[in-house]
Amino acid sequence: MKRKGWKVLRPALAGVVFILFVYVLVFMPLPYIIYQPGTAEQVGPMVSIADGDKEEKGTFMLTTVSSRYANVVYYLAAKLDKNAEVDPKPKRNEAEYSALQVSYMTGSQSSAIEAAYKKAGVKYTNEPQYISILGHVDGVTSKGDFQANDILSSVDGKKIKTSEELSDLLAAKKPGDHVDVKLMRNGKEIDQDVELVELKDANGTVRPGLGISIAQRIDIVSADEGKKVNFAKTDIGGPSAGLMFTLEIYNQLTPGDLSKGHRISGTGTIDANGNVGEIGGVQFKIVAANREKAEVFFVPEGNYADAEKKAKSIGTSMRLVPVKTLDDALNYLDQMKAVGE
């Protein structure tokens, strides 16, 4: 009887062990995030201008970094992949991290439009739209119910569209005071009484605040409706596509084809004055661009050493071009021969 009972139990036990094994390998999260080469994607389909010049025989490509939270399988695979890196998970939760990346992308697009408009001589205005909530301030416990992607509509009955307006309103108060806060969350209005908390600036100055990190949405509006820039929705986040967005927008705002039939990739943040800033993960973007047969890669000057090291390690023939400004990239394109010449 005992032996027969064991025979009956053994398959069930094996099933439990198998389920636990699968859970550990696939479903059990690890405190790491894995970074790998992402994609090199054409910018042209992402940008549309009604009266823009559509001539473009080549292509401008932005480059991305792929990130995923680790399980045991992904972790082990990444350790064997020379193009992957494993880092500790960011402190922000997934919703706040996502909101931050979307905010970076939105800001990058606005800066790209402004830089291109300035270069092309298009008249425009900067029009503040709203403040969105990214998350909570590290080390501070907010007294209100705030979630990533909430829109801050008003405080004490006053419409708030910029961080300066919020700062000016709260400057007249002190920690412990209460304010009436109206939020928009998933299309619904939320009204709550919030006690202000004590915040410390980097210089040690104490000020009252809501205990949240915020981003402001500012639209760059062309005086000519036909030159309005529209962006298609994507699942790409972060600020590093700024330079490539600017090149595509400027290409559509001006006659002729800046790409001259070539496959032009790159990375780099951009500001309204056309200054190109450093980014993270350039080593992954080099691999992504090479996979899509890019001929040229514009790289922020401060990232050039890391980009060159990676380019040599993979043996790419792609030309790396260090840039500090939009003009640096445009000057290179201007001197480049068209395909077939």
Coordinates of C-alpha atoms in Angstrom, one line a residue:
M1 CA 0.0 0.0 0.0
K2 CA 2.8 2.4 0.8
R3 CA 4.6 1.7 -2.4
K4 CA 1.4 2.2 -4.4
G5 CA 0.7 5.5 -2.6
W6 CA 4.1 6.7 -3.5
K7 CA 3.5 5.8 -7.2
V8 CA 0.4 7.9 -7.1
L9 CA 2.0 10.9 -5.4
R10 CA 5.2 10.9 -7.5
P11 CA 3.7 12.4 -10.7
A12 CA 1.9 15.1 -8.7
L13 CA 5.1 16.0 -6.9
A14 CA 7.0 16.1 -10.2
G15 CA 4.3 18.4 -11.6
V16 CA 4.8 20.8 -8.6
V17 CA 8.5 20.8 -9.0
F18 CA 8.2 21.5 -12.7
I19 CA 5.8 24.4 -12.0
L20 CA 8.2 25.8 -9.5
F21 CA 11.1 25.4 -11.9
V22 CA 9.2 27.3 -14.6
Y23 CA 8.2 30.0 -12.2
V24 CA 11.8 30.6 -11.1
L25 CA 13.1 30.7 -14.6
V26 CA 10.4 32.7 -16.3
F27 CA 8.1 34.5 -13.9
M28 CA 10.2 35.3 -10.8
P29 CA 11.5 38.9 -11.2
L30 CA 15.1 39.8 -10.4
P31 CA 16.2 43.3 -9.2
Y32 CA 17.9 44.0 -12.6
I33 CA 17.2 45.6 -15.9
I34 CA 18.8 44.5 -19.1
Y35 CA 19.9 46.9 -21.8
Q36 CA 20.5 45.7 -25.4
P37 CA 20.7 47.2 -28.9
G38 CA 17.2 48.4 -29.9
T39 CA 16.2 49.5 -33.4
A40 CA 17.2 52.0 -36.0
E41 CA 13.9 53.4 -37.3
Q42 CA 13.1 55.8 -40.1
V43 CA 12.1 59.2 -38.8
G44 CA 10.2 60.2 -42.0
P45 CA 7.0 58.3 -41.3
M46 CA 7.0 59.7 -37.8
V47 CA 6.9 63.4 -38.9
S48 CA 4.4 65.1 -41.2
I49 CA 4.1 68.7 -42.3
A50 CA 1.2 69.6 -44.6
D51 CA 3.2 72.0 -46.8
G52 CA 6.5 70.2 -46.3
D53 CA 8.9 69.1 -49.0
K54 CA 8.5 65.3 -49.2
E55 CA 11.5 64.6 -51.4
E56 CA 13.7 62.2 -49.6
K57 CA 15.5 59.4 -51.5
G58 CA 17.5 58.3 -48.5
T59 CA 16.5 58.2 -44.9
F60 CA 17.1 59.6 -41.5
M61 CA 17.0 57.1 -38.7
L62 CA 16.8 57.5 -34.9
T63 CA 18.3 54.8 -32.8
T64 CA 17.0 53.2 -29.6
V65 CA 18.1 51.1 -26.7
S66 CA 16.0 48.0 -25.7
S67 CA 15.4 47.6 -22.0
R68 CA 13.6 44.8 -20.2
Y69 CA 13.2 43.7 -16.6
A70 CA 15.2 40.6 -15.9
N71 CA 14.1 37.1 -15.1
V72 CA 16.5 34.2 -14.7
V73 CA 16.4 33.3 -18.4
Y74 CA 16.9 36.9 -19.6
Y75 CA 19.6 37.4 -17.0
L76 CA 21.6 34.4 -18.0
A77 CA 21.2 35.2 -21.7
A78 CA 22.4 38.7 -21.2
K79 CA 25.5 37.5 -19.4
L80 CA 26.4 35.6 -22.5
D81 CA 25.6 38.4 -24.9
K82 CA 28.6 40.8 -25.6
N83 CA 26.2 43.5 -26.7
A84 CA 24.0 43.4 -23.5
E85 CA 24.5 45.0 -20.1
V86 CA 22.8 44.2 -16.8
D87 CA 22.2 47.0 -14.3
P88 CA 20.2 47.4 -11.1
K89 CA 16.5 48.3 -11.5
P90 CA 15.8 52.1 -11.4
K91 CA 14.4 53.3 -8.1
R92 CA 11.2 54.6 -9.8
N93 CA 8.3 52.2 -10.2
E94 CA 7.4 51.1 -13.8
A95 CA 4.6 53.7 -14.1
E96 CA 6.8 56.6 -13.0
Y97 CA 9.7 55.4 -15.2
S98 CA 7.4 55.2 -18.2
A99 CA 5.9 58.6 -17.5
L100 CA 9.4 60.1 -17.3
Q101 CA 10.4 58.6 -20.6
V102 CA 7.3 59.9 -22.4
S103 CA 8.0 63.3 -20.9
Y104 CA 11.5 63.2 -22.2
M105 CA 10.3 62.3 -25.7
T106 CA 7.6 65.0 -25.7
G107 CA 10.2 67.6 -24.6
S108 CA 12.6 66.3 -27.2
Q109 CA 10.0 66.7 -30.0
S110 CA 9.2 70.3 -28.9
S111 CA 12.9 71.3 -28.8
A112 CA 13.4 69.6 -32.3
I113 CA 10.6 71.7 -33.8
E114 CA 11.9 74.9 -32.2
A115 CA 15.5 74.3 -33.4
A116 CA 14.3 73.4 -36.9
Y117 CA 11.9 76.5 -37.1
K118 CA 14.8 78.8 -36.0
K119 CA 17.1 77.4 -38.6
A120 CA 14.5 77.5 -41.4
G121 CA 13.3 81.0 -40.4
V122 CA 9.7 79.9 -39.5
K123 CA 7.8 82.2 -37.2
Y124 CA 6.4 80.5 -34.1
T125 CA 5.2 80.9 -30.6
N126 CA 5.7 78.8 -27.4
E127 CA 2.4 78.0 -25.9
P128 CA 2.3 76.3 -22.4
Q129 CA -0.4 73.6 -22.3
Y130 CA -0.3 71.8 -18.9
I131 CA 1.7 70.3 -16.1
S132 CA 1.9 66.5 -15.8
I133 CA 2.9 64.5 -12.8
L134 CA 5.9 62.1 -13.2
G135 CA 6.0 60.7 -9.7
H136 CA 7.0 61.5 -6.2
V137 CA 10.1 63.3 -4.9
D138 CA 12.7 60.8 -3.6
G139 CA 12.8 60.7 0.2
V140 CA 9.6 62.8 0.6
T141 CA 6.2 61.5 1.5
S142 CA 3.5 63.5 -0.3
K143 CA 0.3 64.2 1.6
G144 CA -1.8 63.9 -1.6
D145 CA -3.0 61.2 -3.9
F146 CA -0.8 61.7 -6.9
Q147 CA -0.1 59.2 -9.7
A148 CA 2.2 59.2 -12.7
N149 CA 0.5 60.8 -15.8
D150 CA -2.0 62.9 -13.7
I151 CA -2.6 66.4 -15.1
L152 CA -2.4 69.2 -12.6
S153 CA -5.4 71.4 -13.5
S154 CA -5.4 74.0 -10.7
V155 CA -4.3 74.8 -7.2
D156 CA -6.5 76.9 -5.0
G157 CA -8.7 77.7 -8.0
K158 CA -5.9 79.1 -10.1
K159 CA -5.2 77.4 -13.5
I160 CA -1.6 76.1 -13.6
K161 CA 0.2 75.6 -16.9
T162 CA 3.9 76.1 -16.1
S163 CA 6.2 75.2 -13.3
E164 CA 6.9 78.9 -12.7
E165 CA 3.2 79.5 -12.0
L166 CA 3.1 76.6 -9.5
S167 CA 6.3 77.8 -7.8
D168 CA 5.0 81.4 -7.5
L169 CA 1.7 80.2 -6.0
L170 CA 3.3 77.9 -3.4
A171 CA 6.1 80.5 -2.5
A172 CA 3.5 82.5 -0.5
K173 CA 2.7 79.5 1.6
K174 CA 4.6 77.3 4.2
P175 CA 4.9 73.6 5.0
G176 CA 1.7 72.4 6.7
D177 CA -0.6 74.7 4.8
H178 CA -3.4 73.1 2.9
V179 CA -4.3 73.8 -0.8
D180 CA -7.1 72.6 -3.0
V181 CA -5.7 70.6 -5.9
K182 CA -7.7 69.6 -9.0
L183 CA -6.3 66.8 -11.1
M184 CA -7.3 65.1 -14.3
R185 CA -6.8 61.3 -14.2
N186 CA -7.8 59.1 -17.2
G187 CA -10.3 61.8 -18.2
K188 CA -11.9 62.2 -14.8
E189 CA -11.5 65.2 -12.5
I190 CA -10.2 64.6 -9.0
D191 CA -10.5 67.3 -6.3
Q192 CA -8.5 66.9 -3.1
D193 CA -7.3 68.9 -0.1
V194 CA -3.5 68.5 0.2
E195 CA -1.2 69.4 3.0
L196 CA 2.1 71.0 1.8
V197 CA 5.3 69.2 2.8
E198 CA 8.8 70.5 3.4
L199 CA 11.2 70.3 0.5
K200 CA 14.9 71.1 0.5
D201 CA 16.7 72.4 -2.6
A202 CA 20.3 71.4 -3.4
N203 CA 21.6 74.6 -1.6
G204 CA 19.7 73.6 1.6
T205 CA 16.9 76.2 1.1
V206 CA 13.6 74.9 2.6
R207 CA 10.4 75.6 0.7
P208 CA 6.8 74.2 0.7
G209 CA 5.7 71.8 -2.0
L210 CA 3.4 69.0 -3.0
G211 CA 6.1 66.4 -2.9
I212 CA 5.9 65.5 -6.6
S213 CA 8.1 65.7 -9.6
I214 CA 6.5 67.4 -12.6
A215 CA 7.0 68.1 -16.3
Q216 CA 5.4 70.9 -18.3
R217 CA 4.0 70.5 -21.8
I218 CA 4.8 73.4 -24.2
D219 CA 3.7 73.3 -27.8
I220 CA 5.7 75.0 -30.5
V221 CA 3.1 76.6 -32.8
S222 CA 3.9 77.8 -36.3
A223 CA 2.4 81.1 -37.5
D224 CA 1.9 79.3 -40.8
E225 CA -0.6 76.4 -40.3
G226 CA 0.9 74.6 -43.3
K227 CA 4.2 74.3 -41.5
K228 CA 2.7 72.8 -38.4
V229 CA 4.7 69.7 -37.3
N230 CA 2.7 66.6 -36.4
F231 CA 4.3 63.5 -34.8
A232 CA 2.9 60.0 -35.2
K233 CA 2.4 58.0 -32.0
T234 CA 5.2 55.6 -31.2
D235 CA 6.2 53.5 -28.2
I236 CA 9.7 55.2 -28.1
G237 CA 10.7 57.2 -25.1
G238 CA 13.6 59.3 -23.9
P239 CA 15.2 62.5 -25.2
S240 CA 17.9 61.2 -27.4
A241 CA 16.1 61.4 -30.8
G242 CA 16.2 65.2 -30.7
L243 CA 18.9 65.7 -33.3
M244 CA 17.4 63.2 -35.8
F245 CA 13.9 64.7 -35.4
T246 CA 15.4 68.1 -36.1
L247 CA 17.1 66.9 -39.3
E248 CA 13.9 65.4 -40.6
I249 CA 11.8 68.4 -39.8
Y250 CA 14.3 70.8 -41.3
N251 CA 14.5 68.6 -44.4
Q252 CA 10.8 68.8 -44.9
L253 CA 10.8 72.6 -44.2
T254 CA 13.4 73.3 -46.9
P255 CA 13.6 72.4 -50.6
G256 CA 15.7 69.4 -51.7
D257 CA 16.9 66.2 -50.0
L258 CA 19.3 66.6 -47.2
S259 CA 19.9 62.8 -47.1
K260 CA 21.1 62.8 -50.7
G261 CA 20.0 59.2 -51.0
H262 CA 22.1 58.0 -48.0
R263 CA 21.1 56.1 -44.9
I264 CA 21.8 58.6 -42.1
S265 CA 21.5 57.5 -38.5
G266 CA 22.4 59.1 -35.2
T267 CA 21.6 60.2 -31.7
G268 CA 21.8 63.1 -29.4
T269 CA 19.5 65.5 -27.5
I270 CA 18.9 68.9 -28.9
D271 CA 17.9 72.3 -27.4
A272 CA 16.0 75.2 -29.0
N273 CA 19.3 76.7 -30.1
G274 CA 20.5 73.6 -31.9
N275 CA 23.0 72.5 -29.3
V276 CA 23.5 68.7 -29.3
G277 CA 23.8 67.0 -26.0
E278 CA 25.2 63.7 -24.8
I279 CA 23.1 60.6 -24.3
G280 CA 23.3 57.2 -22.6
G281 CA 23.7 53.8 -24.3
V282 CA 25.5 55.0 -27.4
Q283 CA 27.2 51.6 -27.6
F284 CA 23.8 49.9 -28.1
K285 CA 22.8 52.4 -30.7
I286 CA 25.9 51.8 -32.8
V287 CA 25.0 48.2 -33.1
A288 CA 21.4 49.0 -33.9
A289 CA 22.4 51.4 -36.7
N290 CA 24.9 49.0 -38.1
R291 CA 22.3 46.3 -38.3
E292 CA 20.1 48.6 -40.5
K293 CA 23.0 49.3 -42.8
A294 CA 23.4 52.9 -41.9
E295 CA 26.2 54.7 -43.7
V296 CA 26.7 57.6 -41.4
F297 CA 26.1 57.9 -37.6
F298 CA 25.9 61.4 -36.0
V299 CA 27.2 61.1 -32.5
P300 CA 27.4 63.8 -29.7
E301 CA 31.0 64.9 -29.3
G302 CA 31.0 63.8 -25.7
N303 CA 29.9 60.2 -26.7
Y304 CA 32.4 59.8 -29.5
A305 CA 35.1 57.8 -27.7
D306 CA 32.6 55.2 -26.5
A307 CA 30.9 55.1 -29.9
E308 CA 34.3 54.6 -31.7
K309 CA 35.3 51.8 -29.3
K310 CA 32.1 49.9 -30.0
A311 CA 32.2 50.6 -33.8
K312 CA 35.7 49.1 -33.9
S313 CA 34.7 46.1 -31.8
I314 CA 31.9 45.1 -34.3
G315 CA 34.0 46.0 -37.4
T316 CA 31.5 48.3 -38.9
S317 CA 32.2 50.5 -42.0
M318 CA 29.7 53.1 -40.8
R319 CA 31.2 56.6 -40.7
L320 CA 31.0 58.2 -37.2
V321 CA 30.6 61.9 -37.3
P322 CA 31.0 63.8 -34.0
V323 CA 28.7 66.9 -33.7
K324 CA 28.2 69.6 -31.1
T325 CA 25.5 71.5 -32.9
L326 CA 22.8 71.1 -35.6
D327 CA 25.0 73.2 -37.9
D328 CA 27.8 70.6 -37.6
A329 CA 25.4 67.9 -38.9
L330 CA 24.0 70.2 -41.6
N331 CA 27.5 71.2 -42.8
Y332 CA 28.5 67.5 -43.1
L333 CA 25.4 66.7 -45.1
D334 CA 25.9 69.7 -47.3
Q335 CA 29.4 68.5 -48.2
M336 CA 28.4 64.9 -48.8
K337 CA 28.0 63.7 -52.4
A338 CA 24.6 62.4 -53.5
V339 CA 24.3 58.7 -54.3
G340 CA 25.2 58.1 -57.9
E341 CA 27.5 61.2 -58.2

